[in-house]
Coordinates of C-alpha atoms in Angstrom, one line a residue:
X1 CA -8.5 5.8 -25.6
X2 CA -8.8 4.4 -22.2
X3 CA -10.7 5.6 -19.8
X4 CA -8.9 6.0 -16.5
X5 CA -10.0 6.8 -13.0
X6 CA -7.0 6.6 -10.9
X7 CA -7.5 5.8 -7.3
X8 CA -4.0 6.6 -5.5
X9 CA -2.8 7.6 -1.9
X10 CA 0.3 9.5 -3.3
X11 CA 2.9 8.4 -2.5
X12 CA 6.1 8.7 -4.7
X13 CA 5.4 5.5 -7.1
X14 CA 2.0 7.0 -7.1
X15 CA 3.6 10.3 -8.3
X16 CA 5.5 8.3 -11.3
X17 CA 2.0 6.6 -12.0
X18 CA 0.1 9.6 -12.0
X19 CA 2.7 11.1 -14.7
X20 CA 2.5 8.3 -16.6
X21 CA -1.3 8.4 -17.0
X22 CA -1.7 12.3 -17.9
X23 CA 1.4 11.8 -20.5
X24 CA 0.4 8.6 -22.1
X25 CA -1.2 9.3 -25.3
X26 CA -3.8 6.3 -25.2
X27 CA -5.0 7.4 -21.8
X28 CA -7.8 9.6 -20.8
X29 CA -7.5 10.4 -17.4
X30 CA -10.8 11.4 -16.3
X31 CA -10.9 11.2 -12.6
X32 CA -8.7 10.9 -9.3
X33 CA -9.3 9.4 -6.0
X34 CA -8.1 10.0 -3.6
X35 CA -7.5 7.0 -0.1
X36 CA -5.9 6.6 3.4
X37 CA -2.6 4.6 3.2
X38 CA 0.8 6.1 2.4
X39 CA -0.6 9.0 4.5
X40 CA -3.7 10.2 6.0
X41 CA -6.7 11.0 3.4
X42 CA -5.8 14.9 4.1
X43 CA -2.1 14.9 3.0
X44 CA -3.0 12.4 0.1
X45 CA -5.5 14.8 -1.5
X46 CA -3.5 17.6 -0.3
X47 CA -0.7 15.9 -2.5
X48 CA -3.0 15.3 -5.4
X49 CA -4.1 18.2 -5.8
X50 CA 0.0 19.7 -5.5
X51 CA 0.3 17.4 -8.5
X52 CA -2.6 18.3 -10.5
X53 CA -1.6 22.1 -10.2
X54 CA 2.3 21.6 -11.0
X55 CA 1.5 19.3 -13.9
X56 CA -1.8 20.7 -15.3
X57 CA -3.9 18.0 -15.0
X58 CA -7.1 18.4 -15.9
X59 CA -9.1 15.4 -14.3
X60 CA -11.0 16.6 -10.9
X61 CA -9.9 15.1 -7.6
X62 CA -12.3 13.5 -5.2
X63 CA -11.4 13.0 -1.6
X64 CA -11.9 9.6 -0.6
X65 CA -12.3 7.2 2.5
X66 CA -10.6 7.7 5.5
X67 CA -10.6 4.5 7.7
X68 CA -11.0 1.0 6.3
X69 CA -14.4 -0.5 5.6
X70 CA -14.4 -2.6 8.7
X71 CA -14.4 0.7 11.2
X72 CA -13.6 -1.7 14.4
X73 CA -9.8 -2.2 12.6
X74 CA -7.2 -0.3 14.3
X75 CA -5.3 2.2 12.0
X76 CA -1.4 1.2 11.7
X77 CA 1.3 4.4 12.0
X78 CA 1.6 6.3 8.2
X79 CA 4.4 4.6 6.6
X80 CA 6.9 8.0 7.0
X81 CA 10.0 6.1 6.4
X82 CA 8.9 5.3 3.0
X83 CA 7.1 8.3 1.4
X84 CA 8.4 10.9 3.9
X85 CA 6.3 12.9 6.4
X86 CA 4.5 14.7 3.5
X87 CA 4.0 12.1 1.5
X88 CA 5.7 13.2 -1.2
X89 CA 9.4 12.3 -0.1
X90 CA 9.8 15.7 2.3
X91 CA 10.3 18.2 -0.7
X92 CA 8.7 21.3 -0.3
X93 CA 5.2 21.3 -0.4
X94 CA 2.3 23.7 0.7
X95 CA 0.0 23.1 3.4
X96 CA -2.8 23.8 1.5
X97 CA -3.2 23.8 -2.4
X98 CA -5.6 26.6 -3.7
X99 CA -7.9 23.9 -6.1
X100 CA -11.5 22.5 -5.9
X101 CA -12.0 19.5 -5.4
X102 CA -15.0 17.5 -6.6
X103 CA -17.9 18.1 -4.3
X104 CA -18.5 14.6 -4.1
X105 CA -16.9 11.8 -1.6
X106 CA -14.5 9.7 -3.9
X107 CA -16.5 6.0 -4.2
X108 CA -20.1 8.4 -5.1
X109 CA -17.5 10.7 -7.9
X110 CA -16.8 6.8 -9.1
X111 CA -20.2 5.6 -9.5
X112 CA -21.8 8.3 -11.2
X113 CA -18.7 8.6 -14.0
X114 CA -19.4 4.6 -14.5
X115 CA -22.9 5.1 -14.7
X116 CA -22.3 8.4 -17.4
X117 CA -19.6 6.1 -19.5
X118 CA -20.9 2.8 -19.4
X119 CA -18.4 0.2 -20.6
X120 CA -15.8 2.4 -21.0
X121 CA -14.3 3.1 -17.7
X122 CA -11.1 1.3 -16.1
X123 CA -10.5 1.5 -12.2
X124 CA -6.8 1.8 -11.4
X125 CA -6.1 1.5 -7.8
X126 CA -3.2 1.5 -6.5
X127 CA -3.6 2.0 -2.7
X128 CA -5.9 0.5 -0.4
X129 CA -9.0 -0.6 -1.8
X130 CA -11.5 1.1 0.5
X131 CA -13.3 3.5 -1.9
X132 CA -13.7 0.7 -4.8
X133 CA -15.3 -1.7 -2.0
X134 CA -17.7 1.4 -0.8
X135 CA -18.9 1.9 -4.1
X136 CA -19.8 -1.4 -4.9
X137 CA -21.3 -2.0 -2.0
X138 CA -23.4 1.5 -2.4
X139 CA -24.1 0.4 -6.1
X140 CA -23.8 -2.8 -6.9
X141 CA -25.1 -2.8 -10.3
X142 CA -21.6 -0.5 -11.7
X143 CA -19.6 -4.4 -11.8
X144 CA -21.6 -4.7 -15.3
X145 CA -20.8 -1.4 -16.1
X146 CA -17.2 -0.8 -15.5
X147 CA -15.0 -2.1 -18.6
X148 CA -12.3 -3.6 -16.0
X149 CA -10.3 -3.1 -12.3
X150 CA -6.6 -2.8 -12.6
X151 CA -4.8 -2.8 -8.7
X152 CA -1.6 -2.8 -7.7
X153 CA -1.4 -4.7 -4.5
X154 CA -0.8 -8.5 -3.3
X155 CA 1.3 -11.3 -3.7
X156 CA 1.2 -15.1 -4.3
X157 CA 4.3 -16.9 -5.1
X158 CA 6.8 -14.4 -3.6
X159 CA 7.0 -13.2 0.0
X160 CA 4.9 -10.0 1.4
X161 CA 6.6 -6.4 2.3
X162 CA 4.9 -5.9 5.3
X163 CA 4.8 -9.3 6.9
X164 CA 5.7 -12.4 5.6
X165 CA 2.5 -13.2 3.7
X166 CA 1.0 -10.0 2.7
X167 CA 1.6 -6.8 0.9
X168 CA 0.9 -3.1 2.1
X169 CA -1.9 -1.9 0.2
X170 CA -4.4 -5.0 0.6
X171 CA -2.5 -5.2 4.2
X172 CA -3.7 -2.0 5.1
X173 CA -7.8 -2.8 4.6
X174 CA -8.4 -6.7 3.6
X175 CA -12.0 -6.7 3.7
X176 CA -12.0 -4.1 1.2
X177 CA -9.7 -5.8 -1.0
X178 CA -11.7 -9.4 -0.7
X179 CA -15.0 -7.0 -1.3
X180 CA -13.5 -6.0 -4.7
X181 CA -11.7 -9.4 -5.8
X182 CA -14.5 -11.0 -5.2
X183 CA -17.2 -8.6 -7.1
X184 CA -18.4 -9.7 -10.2
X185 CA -16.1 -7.7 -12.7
X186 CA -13.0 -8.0 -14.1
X187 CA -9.6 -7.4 -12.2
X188 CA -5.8 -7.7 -12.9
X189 CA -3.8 -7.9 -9.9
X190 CA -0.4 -6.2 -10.1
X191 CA 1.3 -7.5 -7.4
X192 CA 5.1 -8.0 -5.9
X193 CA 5.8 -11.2 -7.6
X194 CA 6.1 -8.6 -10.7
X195 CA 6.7 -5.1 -9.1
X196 CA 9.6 -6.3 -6.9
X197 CA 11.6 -7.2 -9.8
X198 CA 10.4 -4.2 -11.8
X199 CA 13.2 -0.9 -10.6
X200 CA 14.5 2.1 -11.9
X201 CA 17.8 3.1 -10.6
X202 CA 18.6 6.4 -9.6
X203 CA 20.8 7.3 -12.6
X204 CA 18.8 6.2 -15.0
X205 CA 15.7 8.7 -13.4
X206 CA 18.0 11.5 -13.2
X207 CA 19.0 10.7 -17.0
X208 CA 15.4 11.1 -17.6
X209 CA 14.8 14.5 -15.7
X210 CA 17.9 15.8 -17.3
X211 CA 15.8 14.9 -20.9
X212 CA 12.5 16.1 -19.8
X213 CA 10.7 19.1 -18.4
X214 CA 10.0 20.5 -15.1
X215 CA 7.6 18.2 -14.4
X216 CA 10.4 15.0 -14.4
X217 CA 12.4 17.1 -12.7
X218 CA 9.8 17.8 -9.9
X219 CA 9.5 13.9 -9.9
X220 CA 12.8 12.8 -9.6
X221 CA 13.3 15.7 -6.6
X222 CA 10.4 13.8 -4.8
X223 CA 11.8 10.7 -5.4
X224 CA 14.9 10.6 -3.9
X225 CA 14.4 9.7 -0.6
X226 CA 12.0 7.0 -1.4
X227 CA 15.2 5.1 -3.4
X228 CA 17.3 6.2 -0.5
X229 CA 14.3 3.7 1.5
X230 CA 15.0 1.3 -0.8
X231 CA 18.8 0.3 -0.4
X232 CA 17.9 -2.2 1.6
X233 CA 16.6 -4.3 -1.9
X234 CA 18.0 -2.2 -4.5
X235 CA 21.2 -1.5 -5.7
X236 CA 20.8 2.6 -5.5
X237 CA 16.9 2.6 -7.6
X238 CA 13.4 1.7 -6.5
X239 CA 10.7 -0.1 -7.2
X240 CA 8.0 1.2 -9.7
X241 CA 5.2 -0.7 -7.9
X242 CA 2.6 1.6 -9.2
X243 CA 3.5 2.5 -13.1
X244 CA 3.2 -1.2 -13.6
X245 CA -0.6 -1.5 -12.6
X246 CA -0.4 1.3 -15.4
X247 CA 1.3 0.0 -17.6
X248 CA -0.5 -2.8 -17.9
X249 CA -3.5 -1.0 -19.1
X250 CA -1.9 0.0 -22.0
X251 CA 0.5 -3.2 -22.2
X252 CA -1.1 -6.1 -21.0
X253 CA 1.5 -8.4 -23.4
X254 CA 4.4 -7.2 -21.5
X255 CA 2.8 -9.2 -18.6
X256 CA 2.2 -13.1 -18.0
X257 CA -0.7 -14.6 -15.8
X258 CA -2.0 -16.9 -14.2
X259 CA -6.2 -16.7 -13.9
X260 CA -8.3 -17.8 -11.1
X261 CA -10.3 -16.7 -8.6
X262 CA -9.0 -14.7 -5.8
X263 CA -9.3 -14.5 -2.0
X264 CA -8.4 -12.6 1.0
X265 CA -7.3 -13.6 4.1
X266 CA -9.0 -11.5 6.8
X267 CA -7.5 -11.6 10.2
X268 CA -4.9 -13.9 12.2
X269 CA -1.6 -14.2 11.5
X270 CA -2.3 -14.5 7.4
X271 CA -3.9 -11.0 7.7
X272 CA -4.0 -9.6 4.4
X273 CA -2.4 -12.6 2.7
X274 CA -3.6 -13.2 -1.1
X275 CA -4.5 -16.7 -2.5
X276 CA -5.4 -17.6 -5.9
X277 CA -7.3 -21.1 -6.9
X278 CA -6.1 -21.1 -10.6
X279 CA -8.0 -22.2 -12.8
X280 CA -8.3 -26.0 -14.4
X281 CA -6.8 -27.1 -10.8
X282 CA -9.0 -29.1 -8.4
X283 CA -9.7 -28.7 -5.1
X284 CA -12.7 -29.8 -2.4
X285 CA -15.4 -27.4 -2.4
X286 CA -14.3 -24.4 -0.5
X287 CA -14.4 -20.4 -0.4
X288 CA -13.7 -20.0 -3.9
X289 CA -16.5 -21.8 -5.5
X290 CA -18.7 -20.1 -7.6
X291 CA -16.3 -16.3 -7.5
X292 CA -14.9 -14.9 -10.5
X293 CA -11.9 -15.1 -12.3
X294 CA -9.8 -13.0 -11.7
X295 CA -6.0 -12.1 -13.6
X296 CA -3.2 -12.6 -11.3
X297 CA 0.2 -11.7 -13.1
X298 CA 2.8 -13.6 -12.7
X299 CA 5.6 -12.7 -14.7
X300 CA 7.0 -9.1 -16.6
X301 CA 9.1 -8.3 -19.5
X302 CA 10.6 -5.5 -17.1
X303 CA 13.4 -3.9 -19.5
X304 CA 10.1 -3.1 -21.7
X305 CA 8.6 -2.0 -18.8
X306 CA 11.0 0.8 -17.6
X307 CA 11.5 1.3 -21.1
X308 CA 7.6 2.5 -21.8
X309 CA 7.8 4.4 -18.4
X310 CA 10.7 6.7 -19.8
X311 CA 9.1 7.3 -23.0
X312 CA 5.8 8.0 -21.7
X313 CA 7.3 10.7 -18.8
X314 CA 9.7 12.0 -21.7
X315 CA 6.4 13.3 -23.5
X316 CA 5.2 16.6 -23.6

């Protein structure tokens, strides 16, 4: 069994990748955090804890951080247009959800489970990287203890989504993201040059919701809006940015890489670009000396991809 914290600012691929994680029998969901990005930190736990309630998912939920790790950066409009004013695609959901949440602020929740399970644990982040960076900045020593760092987020050989060089979630708080590529664990980086090419079209979600149980049904309600976003790059589907970090935990051959270590551009026009020095090439001595390396994936078998989603949400 894996391990899983899931670190998420849901967000309607968030909602598919949270799914995906309670139903997949190899994971063990043991924690979620929660993070600023698709919405404020309020709405996003708000959300999670929507989620957790509708689909019975036992892992606690931690609020997390609510501005980016550099405070002096200016917070951008939440993205509405994409996830909807709620978050969650504007379906119905209450202003409050009648759950506890984990007394503790989301980076502390993740330390102490890494320090309880030793070895075992694998960070899956797909939103901004702010509560990973605070916690390994609180506790350094966790990078030996966590078993690996799966995020969704960057790109490297295909353009950005929210400028020309960079991609929402590290976008949205670079120095966090540098703080955690550059940490000495492992990390896979699911990025756009996979998850762009990665969709699911709307009749082939509704085919799934009209197989499965309320809780497909809730998703592809929420999710409609978020493909109607789409149609400017997808012929009537969406982009499953998030399930693929997941899937990857579970399906790592379904993915090709490239390895190297990993920077992030911090400021200027480049703001929140990602650049990988792959391995065995040469270069003059520069910022990437002497950093860890890092898995960048490159390439995805997506058919097998959409494929292990459908199965996975299918399960009851």
């Amino acid at each position: 069994m894996h391990k899983v914290i899931y670190d998420t600012d849901p967000g309607v691929d968030d909602a598919m990748a949270l799914l995906f994680l309670h139903r997949h029998p190899e994971i063990d969901l043991i924690g979620i955090t929660t993070v600023f990005g698709n919405a404020s930190v309020e709405t996003t736990t708000r959300n999670a804890l929507f989620l957790k309630r509708e689909w019975n998912i036992p892992a606690p939920v931690a609020k997390g951080a609510s501005v980016t790790v550099d405070p002096t950066r200016e917070e951008r409009t939440w993205p509405t247009f994409v996830h909807g004013e709620n978050g969650l695609g504007n379906i119905e959901v209450p202003e409050t959800v009648d759950l506890p949440l984990d007394p503790r602020p989301a980076h502390r929740f993740i330390i102490d489970t890494v320090r309880a399970n030793p070895g075992e644990v694998r960070l899956v982040a797909v939103g901004r990287m702010t509560n990973l960076a605070m916690a390994i900045k609180e506790d350094p020593e966790i990078a030996g203890l966590v078993k690996d760092v799966v995020i969704m987020g960057g790109n490297f050989y295909v353009p950005g989504n929210v400028s020309p060089v960079a991609e929402a979630n590290i976008h949205g708080d670079p120095e966090a993201a540098d703080i955690v590529l550059t940490a000495p664990w492992k990390v896979a980086v699911i990025g756009l040059d996979v998850t762009a090419i990665t969709t699911m079209s709307r009749g082939y979600l509704a085919d799934i919701a009209a197989k499965g149980d309320g809780a497909v049904k809730l998703l592809n309600d929420l999710s409609q809006d978020y493909i109607d976003f789409y149609k400017h790059a997808v012929e009537d589907g969406m982009m499953v940015h998030d399930s693929c970090a997941c899937v990857y935990v579970v399906a790592p051959e379904l993915f090709s890489i490239v390895s190297g270590p990993v920077r992030v551009v911090c400021g200027g026009i480049a703001d929140g670009q990602t650049i990988v020095k792959p391995d065995g090439r040469r270069f003059p001595p520069g910022d990437w000396d002497g950093l860890p390396s890092q898995v960048v994936c490159t390439g995805i078998e997506s058919e097998k991809v959409i494929g292990l989603i459908r199965d996975t949400l299918l399960r009851t």
